[in-house]
């Protein structure tokens, strides 16, 4: 349930075509706030409608004011909303701000969605580990325990099929990120996959992908949460007229 915005939430402000059209904070209950970093997506995956929208960014100074205001007014959980967070022009500054906030307010929980594997450098992984109570929206909705998790979206298990979806990230890149993440202390992962394409009705590629990820640690001390989503054709995408199983 979405409750009406509270008095401290900023009023609507327009920034023009290259930036987001509002700096409102969406408040879910009184202790959870959604901070919108970007609108649209910098990429154009064939199955995703978000990429059909113009890519816009919220200025970093506006985001920092929103974050400070939210915490000052008792928000305990910040949901960072962005389809391509690491393509944000001030991503490192934003992550540093989140690190500072969570150290200043130990009870603050930061929720970040999936991140593109081809943008996750070693230094970014280190920054993520410095954000106390870094979590994932999936855990919020399932009421699971909080732990340090990194969320990736391979979508499918093979390079050929992923490239067919116009998401040009090879399996090797995902495995490198999982390996590097473990080196900096991240041993929990959420992996998003899509199933039900009418041109591909198998899941053996997903099984192989997950097995390869599990085999990347000798003592098997790795947690992988798998989220399977049925393919639903979206309008304004190259795959909008494809069938589903």
PDB file of C-alpha atoms in Angstrom:
ATOM      1  CA  UNK A   1       0.000   0.000   0.000  1.00  0.00           C
ATOM      2  CA  UNK A   2       1.336   3.423  -0.994  1.00  0.00           C
ATOM      3  CA  UNK A   3       0.470   6.110   1.510  1.00  0.00           C
ATOM      4  CA  UNK A   4       0.172   9.820   0.663  1.00  0.00           C
ATOM      5  CA  UNK A   5       3.451  11.713   0.624  1.00  0.00           C
ATOM      6  CA  UNK A   6       4.499  13.315   3.900  1.00  0.00           C
ATOM      7  CA  UNK A   7       5.031  17.006   4.531  1.00  0.00           C
ATOM      8  CA  UNK A   8       8.806  16.773   4.267  1.00  0.00           C
ATOM      9  CA  UNK A   9       8.756  15.317   0.756  1.00  0.00           C
ATOM     10  CA  UNK A  10       9.911  17.963  -1.774  1.00  0.00           C
ATOM     11  CA  UNK A  11       7.406  19.438  -4.206  1.00  0.00           C
ATOM     12  CA  UNK A  12       7.433  18.735  -7.943  1.00  0.00           C
ATOM     13  CA  UNK A  13      10.321  20.375  -9.804  1.00  0.00           C
ATOM     14  CA  UNK A  14      10.952  20.153 -13.541  1.00  0.00           C
ATOM     15  CA  UNK A  15      14.508  19.990 -14.872  1.00  0.00           C
ATOM     16  CA  UNK A  16      13.915  19.666 -18.616  1.00  0.00           C
ATOM     17  CA  UNK A  17      14.399  16.849 -21.105  1.00  0.00           C
ATOM     18  CA  UNK A  18      17.864  15.664 -20.084  1.00  0.00           C
ATOM     19  CA  UNK A  19      17.082  15.208 -16.409  1.00  0.00           C
ATOM     20  CA  UNK A  20      14.253  13.619 -14.466  1.00  0.00           C
ATOM     21  CA  UNK A  21      11.077  15.655 -14.383  1.00  0.00           C
ATOM     22  CA  UNK A  22      10.528  15.450 -10.643  1.00  0.00           C
ATOM     23  CA  UNK A  23      12.501  15.293  -7.434  1.00  0.00           C
ATOM     24  CA  UNK A  24       9.658  13.800  -5.418  1.00  0.00           C
ATOM     25  CA  UNK A  25      10.478  10.983  -3.044  1.00  0.00           C
ATOM     26  CA  UNK A  26       8.037   8.111  -3.125  1.00  0.00           C
ATOM     27  CA  UNK A  27       7.349   7.029   0.448  1.00  0.00           C
ATOM     28  CA  UNK A  28       6.157   3.495   1.112  1.00  0.00           C
ATOM     29  CA  UNK A  29       4.869   3.546   4.684  1.00  0.00           C
ATOM     30  CA  UNK A  30       6.719   6.076   6.856  1.00  0.00           C
ATOM     31  CA  UNK A  31      10.103   4.385   7.152  1.00  0.00           C
ATOM     32  CA  UNK A  32      10.785   3.373   3.525  1.00  0.00           C
ATOM     33  CA  UNK A  33      11.679   5.808   0.737  1.00  0.00           C
ATOM     34  CA  UNK A  34      12.337   5.294  -2.977  1.00  0.00           C
ATOM     35  CA  UNK A  35      15.090   7.499  -4.420  1.00  0.00           C
ATOM     36  CA  UNK A  36      14.905   7.740  -8.220  1.00  0.00           C
ATOM     37  CA  UNK A  37      18.396   8.099  -9.663  1.00  0.00           C
ATOM     38  CA  UNK A  38      17.535   7.660 -13.337  1.00  0.00           C
ATOM     39  CA  UNK A  39      14.533   7.224 -15.597  1.00  0.00           C
ATOM     40  CA  UNK A  40      14.606   5.034 -18.680  1.00  0.00           C
ATOM     41  CA  UNK A  41      17.744   3.042 -19.500  1.00  0.00           C
ATOM     42  CA  UNK A  42      21.034   3.683 -21.232  1.00  0.00           C
ATOM     43  CA  UNK A  43      20.767   0.301 -22.973  1.00  0.00           C
ATOM     44  CA  UNK A  44      18.257  -1.199 -25.415  1.00  0.00           C
ATOM     45  CA  UNK A  45      17.741  -4.870 -24.568  1.00  0.00           C
ATOM     46  CA  UNK A  46      15.215  -6.399 -26.984  1.00  0.00           C
ATOM     47  CA  UNK A  47      12.838  -7.652 -24.287  1.00  0.00           C
ATOM     48  CA  UNK A  48      12.786  -4.653 -21.947  1.00  0.00           C
ATOM     49  CA  UNK A  49      10.378  -1.737 -22.168  1.00  0.00           C
ATOM     50  CA  UNK A  50      12.442   0.508 -19.898  1.00  0.00           C
ATOM     51  CA  UNK A  51      14.981   0.956 -22.685  1.00  0.00           C
ATOM     52  CA  UNK A  52      12.281   2.432 -24.915  1.00  0.00           C
ATOM     53  CA  UNK A  53      12.118   5.484 -22.661  1.00  0.00           C
ATOM     54  CA  UNK A  54      14.514   8.418 -22.896  1.00  0.00           C
ATOM     55  CA  UNK A  55      17.390   8.108 -20.445  1.00  0.00           C
ATOM     56  CA  UNK A  56      17.380  10.879 -17.833  1.00  0.00           C
ATOM     57  CA  UNK A  57      19.342  11.496 -14.648  1.00  0.00           C
ATOM     58  CA  UNK A  58      18.596  13.205 -11.352  1.00  0.00           C
ATOM     59  CA  UNK A  59      21.325  15.765 -10.527  1.00  0.00           C
ATOM     60  CA  UNK A  60      23.659  14.522  -7.794  1.00  0.00           C
ATOM     61  CA  UNK A  61      23.028  17.534  -5.562  1.00  0.00           C
ATOM     62  CA  UNK A  62      19.285  16.825  -5.654  1.00  0.00           C
ATOM     63  CA  UNK A  63      19.867  13.163  -4.771  1.00  0.00           C
ATOM     64  CA  UNK A  64      22.113  14.075  -1.854  1.00  0.00           C
ATOM     65  CA  UNK A  65      19.486  16.464  -0.486  1.00  0.00           C
ATOM     66  CA  UNK A  66      16.802  13.789  -0.877  1.00  0.00           C
ATOM     67  CA  UNK A  67      18.899  11.216   0.961  1.00  0.00           C
ATOM     68  CA  UNK A  68      19.716  13.561   3.826  1.00  0.00           C
ATOM     69  CA  UNK A  69      16.091  14.683   4.094  1.00  0.00           C
ATOM     70  CA  UNK A  70      14.796  11.115   4.102  1.00  0.00           C
ATOM     71  CA  UNK A  71      17.163  10.016   6.862  1.00  0.00           C
ATOM     72  CA  UNK A  72      16.499  13.119   8.948  1.00  0.00           C
ATOM     73  CA  UNK A  73      12.789  12.342   8.866  1.00  0.00           C
ATOM     74  CA  UNK A  74      13.129   8.799  10.143  1.00  0.00           C
ATOM     75  CA  UNK A  75      13.378   6.681   7.003  1.00  0.00           C
ATOM     76  CA  UNK A  76      15.035   3.354   7.833  1.00  0.00           C
ATOM     77  CA  UNK A  77      15.196   1.856   4.339  1.00  0.00           C
ATOM     78  CA  UNK A  78      16.308   3.546   1.126  1.00  0.00           C
ATOM     79  CA  UNK A  79      15.372   1.878  -2.158  1.00  0.00           C
ATOM     80  CA  UNK A  80      17.717   3.146  -4.877  1.00  0.00           C
ATOM     81  CA  UNK A  81      15.703   3.102  -8.097  1.00  0.00           C
ATOM     82  CA  UNK A  82      17.658   2.921 -11.363  1.00  0.00           C
ATOM     83  CA  UNK A  83      17.714   0.484 -14.269  1.00  0.00           C
ATOM     84  CA  UNK A  84      21.409   1.213 -14.893  1.00  0.00           C
ATOM     85  CA  UNK A  85      22.778   2.670 -11.690  1.00  0.00           C
ATOM     86  CA  UNK A  86      26.440   2.394 -12.621  1.00  0.00           C
ATOM     87  CA  UNK A  87      25.922   4.321 -15.865  1.00  0.00           C
ATOM     88  CA  UNK A  88      24.797   7.291 -13.777  1.00  0.00           C
ATOM     89  CA  UNK A  89      27.314  10.070 -14.417  1.00  0.00           C
ATOM     90  CA  UNK A  90      27.932  10.557 -10.675  1.00  0.00           C
ATOM     91  CA  UNK A  91      27.643   6.919  -9.602  1.00  0.00           C
ATOM     92  CA  UNK A  92      30.814   6.885  -7.500  1.00  0.00           C
ATOM     93  CA  UNK A  93      29.817  10.065  -5.683  1.00  0.00           C
ATOM     94  CA  UNK A  94      26.374   8.616  -5.011  1.00  0.00           C
ATOM     95  CA  UNK A  95      27.835   5.371  -3.670  1.00  0.00           C
ATOM     96  CA  UNK A  96      30.211   7.337  -1.435  1.00  0.00           C
ATOM     97  CA  UNK A  97      27.231   9.306  -0.107  1.00  0.00           C
ATOM     98  CA  UNK A  98      25.420   6.035   0.691  1.00  0.00           C
ATOM     99  CA  UNK A  99      28.536   4.715   2.442  1.00  0.00           C
ATOM    100  CA  UNK A 100      28.748   7.853   4.579  1.00  0.00           C
ATOM    101  CA  UNK A 101      25.049   7.745   5.434  1.00  0.00           C
ATOM    102  CA  UNK A 102      25.072   4.105   6.501  1.00  0.00           C
ATOM    103  CA  UNK A 103      28.138   4.653   8.675  1.00  0.00           C
ATOM    104  CA  UNK A 104      26.542   7.718  10.227  1.00  0.00           C
ATOM    105  CA  UNK A 105      23.206   5.904  10.709  1.00  0.00           C
ATOM    106  CA  UNK A 106      23.991   2.205  11.428  1.00  0.00           C
ATOM    107  CA  UNK A 107      20.314   1.183  11.344  1.00  0.00           C
ATOM    108  CA  UNK A 108      19.826   2.447   7.794  1.00  0.00           C
ATOM    109  CA  UNK A 109      19.174  -0.235   5.170  1.00  0.00           C
ATOM    110  CA  UNK A 110      20.031   0.422   1.512  1.00  0.00           C
ATOM    111  CA  UNK A 111      18.299  -1.592  -1.208  1.00  0.00           C
ATOM    112  CA  UNK A 112      19.921  -1.680  -4.648  1.00  0.00           C
ATOM    113  CA  UNK A 113      18.488  -3.666  -7.553  1.00  0.00           C
ATOM    114  CA  UNK A 114      20.372  -5.599 -10.209  1.00  0.00           C
ATOM    115  CA  UNK A 115      23.651  -4.198 -11.541  1.00  0.00           C
ATOM    116  CA  UNK A 116      25.175  -4.832 -14.967  1.00  0.00           C
ATOM    117  CA  UNK A 117      28.082  -7.222 -14.736  1.00  0.00           C
ATOM    118  CA  UNK A 118      30.052  -5.383 -17.421  1.00  0.00           C
ATOM    119  CA  UNK A 119      30.061  -2.241 -15.257  1.00  0.00           C
ATOM    120  CA  UNK A 120      31.013  -3.831 -11.940  1.00  0.00           C
ATOM    121  CA  UNK A 121      34.679  -2.997 -11.523  1.00  0.00           C
ATOM    122  CA  UNK A 122      36.701  -4.219  -8.561  1.00  0.00           C
ATOM    123  CA  UNK A 123      36.653  -0.732  -7.010  1.00  0.00           C
ATOM    124  CA  UNK A 124      32.851  -0.555  -7.314  1.00  0.00           C
ATOM    125  CA  UNK A 125      32.530  -3.944  -5.600  1.00  0.00           C
ATOM    126  CA  UNK A 126      34.647  -2.627  -2.725  1.00  0.00           C
ATOM    127  CA  UNK A 127      32.398   0.431  -2.465  1.00  0.00           C
ATOM    128  CA  UNK A 128      29.328  -1.788  -2.296  1.00  0.00           C
ATOM    129  CA  UNK A 129      30.767  -3.779   0.606  1.00  0.00           C
ATOM    130  CA  UNK A 130      31.244  -0.537   2.533  1.00  0.00           C
ATOM    131  CA  UNK A 131      27.506   0.187   2.449  1.00  0.00           C
ATOM    132  CA  UNK A 132      26.183  -1.237   5.700  1.00  0.00           C
ATOM    133  CA  UNK A 133      22.984  -3.284   5.412  1.00  0.00           C
ATOM    134  CA  UNK A 134      23.156  -3.490   1.610  1.00  0.00           C
ATOM    135  CA  UNK A 135      20.221  -5.608   0.532  1.00  0.00           C
ATOM    136  CA  UNK A 136      17.934  -6.419  -2.367  1.00  0.00           C
ATOM    137  CA  UNK A 137      14.278  -5.750  -3.055  1.00  0.00           C
ATOM    138  CA  UNK A 138      13.611  -9.484  -3.338  1.00  0.00           C
ATOM    139  CA  UNK A 139      14.493  -9.940   0.330  1.00  0.00           C
ATOM    140  CA  UNK A 140      12.206  -7.100   1.289  1.00  0.00           C
ATOM    141  CA  UNK A 141       9.230  -8.686  -0.439  1.00  0.00           C
ATOM    142  CA  UNK A 142       9.941 -12.205   0.848  1.00  0.00           C
ATOM    143  CA  UNK A 143      10.754 -10.983   4.371  1.00  0.00           C
ATOM    144  CA  UNK A 144      13.950 -13.029   4.314  1.00  0.00           C
ATOM    145  CA  UNK A 145      16.916 -12.300   6.537  1.00  0.00           C
ATOM    146  CA  UNK A 146      19.159  -9.378   5.699  1.00  0.00           C
ATOM    147  CA  UNK A 147      22.631 -10.144   4.374  1.00  0.00           C
ATOM    148  CA  UNK A 148      25.160  -8.709   1.960  1.00  0.00           C
ATOM    149  CA  UNK A 149      23.906  -9.610  -1.506  1.00  0.00           C
ATOM    150  CA  UNK A 150      24.938  -8.711  -5.033  1.00  0.00           C
ATOM    151  CA  UNK A 151      22.171  -8.826  -7.639  1.00  0.00           C
ATOM    152  CA  UNK A 152      22.889  -9.663 -11.284  1.00  0.00           C
ATOM    153  CA  UNK A 153      20.552 -10.286 -14.218  1.00  0.00           C
ATOM    154  CA  UNK A 154      21.998 -12.821 -16.667  1.00  0.00           C
ATOM    155  CA  UNK A 155      18.407 -13.297 -17.994  1.00  0.00           C
ATOM    156  CA  UNK A 156      19.455 -16.572 -19.666  1.00  0.00           C
ATOM    157  CA  UNK A 157      22.290 -19.043 -19.278  1.00  0.00           C
ATOM    158  CA  UNK A 158      24.032 -18.959 -22.664  1.00  0.00           C
ATOM    159  CA  UNK A 159      25.879 -16.257 -24.564  1.00  0.00           C
ATOM    160  CA  UNK A 160      24.081 -17.073 -27.825  1.00  0.00           C
ATOM    161  CA  UNK A 161      20.621 -16.633 -26.351  1.00  0.00           C
ATOM    162  CA  UNK A 162      21.596 -13.555 -24.330  1.00  0.00           C
ATOM    163  CA  UNK A 163      23.042 -11.883 -27.430  1.00  0.00           C
ATOM    164  CA  UNK A 164      19.801 -12.752 -29.238  1.00  0.00           C
ATOM    165  CA  UNK A 165      18.061 -10.712 -26.536  1.00  0.00           C
ATOM    166  CA  UNK A 166      20.494  -7.886 -27.392  1.00  0.00           C
ATOM    167  CA  UNK A 167      22.097  -7.988 -23.969  1.00  0.00           C
ATOM    168  CA  UNK A 168      25.739  -8.270 -24.942  1.00  0.00           C
ATOM    169  CA  UNK A 169      27.381  -9.568 -21.782  1.00  0.00           C
ATOM    170  CA  UNK A 170      29.075 -12.993 -21.985  1.00  0.00           C
ATOM    171  CA  UNK A 171      28.929 -15.626 -19.247  1.00  0.00           C
ATOM    172  CA  UNK A 172      32.625 -15.077 -18.615  1.00  0.00           C
ATOM    173  CA  UNK A 173      31.947 -11.524 -17.438  1.00  0.00           C
ATOM    174  CA  UNK A 174      29.315 -12.697 -14.946  1.00  0.00           C
ATOM    175  CA  UNK A 175      31.664 -15.359 -13.586  1.00  0.00           C
ATOM    176  CA  UNK A 176      34.486 -12.829 -13.243  1.00  0.00           C
ATOM    177  CA  UNK A 177      32.195 -10.573 -11.201  1.00  0.00           C
ATOM    178  CA  UNK A 178      31.097 -13.452  -8.963  1.00  0.00           C
ATOM    179  CA  UNK A 179      34.745 -14.392  -8.422  1.00  0.00           C
ATOM    180  CA  UNK A 180      35.832 -10.810  -7.669  1.00  0.00           C
ATOM    181  CA  UNK A 181      32.842 -10.268  -5.400  1.00  0.00           C
ATOM    182  CA  UNK A 182      33.939 -13.188  -3.246  1.00  0.00           C
ATOM    183  CA  UNK A 183      37.427 -11.690  -3.013  1.00  0.00           C
ATOM    184  CA  UNK A 184      35.967  -8.558  -1.394  1.00  0.00           C
ATOM    185  CA  UNK A 185      33.710 -10.487   0.972  1.00  0.00           C
ATOM    186  CA  UNK A 186      30.444 -10.919  -0.942  1.00  0.00           C
ATOM    187  CA  UNK A 187      29.243 -14.512  -0.923  1.00  0.00           C
ATOM    188  CA  UNK A 188      25.519 -14.010  -1.562  1.00  0.00           C
ATOM    189  CA  UNK A 189      24.039 -13.448  -5.004  1.00  0.00           C
ATOM    190  CA  UNK A 190      20.592 -12.922  -6.495  1.00  0.00           C
ATOM    191  CA  UNK A 191      20.346 -13.984 -10.145  1.00  0.00           C
ATOM    192  CA  UNK A 192      17.423 -12.970 -12.359  1.00  0.00           C
ATOM    193  CA  UNK A 193      16.423 -15.239 -15.250  1.00  0.00           C
ATOM    194  CA  UNK A 194      13.623 -15.139 -17.841  1.00  0.00           C
ATOM    195  CA  UNK A 195      11.828 -18.311 -18.964  1.00  0.00           C
ATOM    196  CA  UNK A 196       9.023 -19.088 -21.402  1.00  0.00           C
ATOM    197  CA  UNK A 197      10.277 -17.798 -24.768  1.00  0.00           C
ATOM    198  CA  UNK A 198       8.427 -19.495 -27.606  1.00  0.00           C
ATOM    199  CA  UNK A 199      11.746 -20.018 -29.413  1.00  0.00           C
ATOM    200  CA  UNK A 200      13.507 -21.509 -26.389  1.00  0.00           C
ATOM    201  CA  UNK A 201      11.658 -23.832 -24.031  1.00  0.00           C
ATOM    202  CA  UNK A 202      14.582 -25.331 -22.122  1.00  0.00           C
ATOM    203  CA  UNK A 203      16.245 -24.371 -18.852  1.00  0.00           C
ATOM    204  CA  UNK A 204      19.392 -26.483 -19.081  1.00  0.00           C
ATOM    205  CA  UNK A 205      21.418 -23.367 -19.927  1.00  0.00           C
ATOM    206  CA  UNK A 206      20.261 -21.748 -16.674  1.00  0.00           C
ATOM    207  CA  UNK A 207      21.117 -24.877 -14.689  1.00  0.00           C
ATOM    208  CA  UNK A 208      24.599 -24.950 -16.233  1.00  0.00           C
ATOM    209  CA  UNK A 209      25.119 -21.263 -15.490  1.00  0.00           C
ATOM    210  CA  UNK A 210      24.158 -21.630 -11.830  1.00  0.00           C
ATOM    211  CA  UNK A 211      26.259 -24.780 -11.450  1.00  0.00           C
ATOM    212  CA  UNK A 212      29.298 -22.988 -12.861  1.00  0.00           C
ATOM    213  CA  UNK A 213      28.765 -20.152 -10.396  1.00  0.00           C
ATOM    214  CA  UNK A 214      28.450 -22.594  -7.491  1.00  0.00           C
ATOM    215  CA  UNK A 215      31.657 -24.337  -8.542  1.00  0.00           C
ATOM    216  CA  UNK A 216      33.634 -21.119  -8.314  1.00  0.00           C
ATOM    217  CA  UNK A 217      34.267 -21.609  -4.605  1.00  0.00           C
ATOM    218  CA  UNK A 218      36.087 -24.656  -3.261  1.00  0.00           C
ATOM    219  CA  UNK A 219      34.202 -24.870   0.036  1.00  0.00           C
ATOM    220  CA  UNK A 220      30.799 -24.119  -1.571  1.00  0.00           C
ATOM    221  CA  UNK A 221      30.219 -21.292   0.931  1.00  0.00           C
ATOM    222  CA  UNK A 222      28.192 -19.316  -1.556  1.00  0.00           C
ATOM    223  CA  UNK A 223      24.498 -18.468  -1.511  1.00  0.00           C
ATOM    224  CA  UNK A 224      22.608 -18.040  -4.770  1.00  0.00           C
ATOM    225  CA  UNK A 225      18.983 -16.948  -4.844  1.00  0.00           C
ATOM    226  CA  UNK A 226      17.394 -17.589  -8.236  1.00  0.00           C
ATOM    227  CA  UNK A 227      14.429 -15.590  -9.446  1.00  0.00           C
ATOM    228  CA  UNK A 228      12.626 -16.956 -12.516  1.00  0.00           C
ATOM    229  CA  UNK A 229      10.321 -14.556 -14.336  1.00  0.00           C
ATOM    230  CA  UNK A 230       8.015 -15.645 -17.189  1.00  0.00           C
ATOM    231  CA  UNK A 231       8.596 -13.826 -20.449  1.00  0.00           C
ATOM    232  CA  UNK A 232       5.828 -11.336 -21.180  1.00  0.00           C
ATOM    233  CA  UNK A 233       6.136  -9.434 -24.482  1.00  0.00           C
ATOM    234  CA  UNK A 234       6.309  -5.692 -23.887  1.00  0.00           C
ATOM    235  CA  UNK A 235       5.039  -3.039 -26.275  1.00  0.00           C
ATOM    236  CA  UNK A 236       7.590  -0.781 -27.953  1.00  0.00           C
ATOM    237  CA  UNK A 237      10.245  -3.509 -27.888  1.00  0.00           C
ATOM    238  CA  UNK A 238      11.641  -5.669 -30.735  1.00  0.00           C
ATOM    239  CA  UNK A 239      10.135  -8.733 -29.024  1.00  0.00           C
ATOM    240  CA  UNK A 240       6.650  -7.314 -28.541  1.00  0.00           C
ATOM    241  CA  UNK A 241       4.994  -9.727 -30.996  1.00  0.00           C
ATOM    242  CA  UNK A 242       6.733 -12.911 -29.907  1.00  0.00           C
ATOM    243  CA  UNK A 243       4.714 -15.737 -28.417  1.00  0.00           C
ATOM    244  CA  UNK A 244       5.012 -17.174 -24.912  1.00  0.00           C
ATOM    245  CA  UNK A 245       4.857 -20.712 -23.608  1.00  0.00           C
TER     246      UNK A 245
END
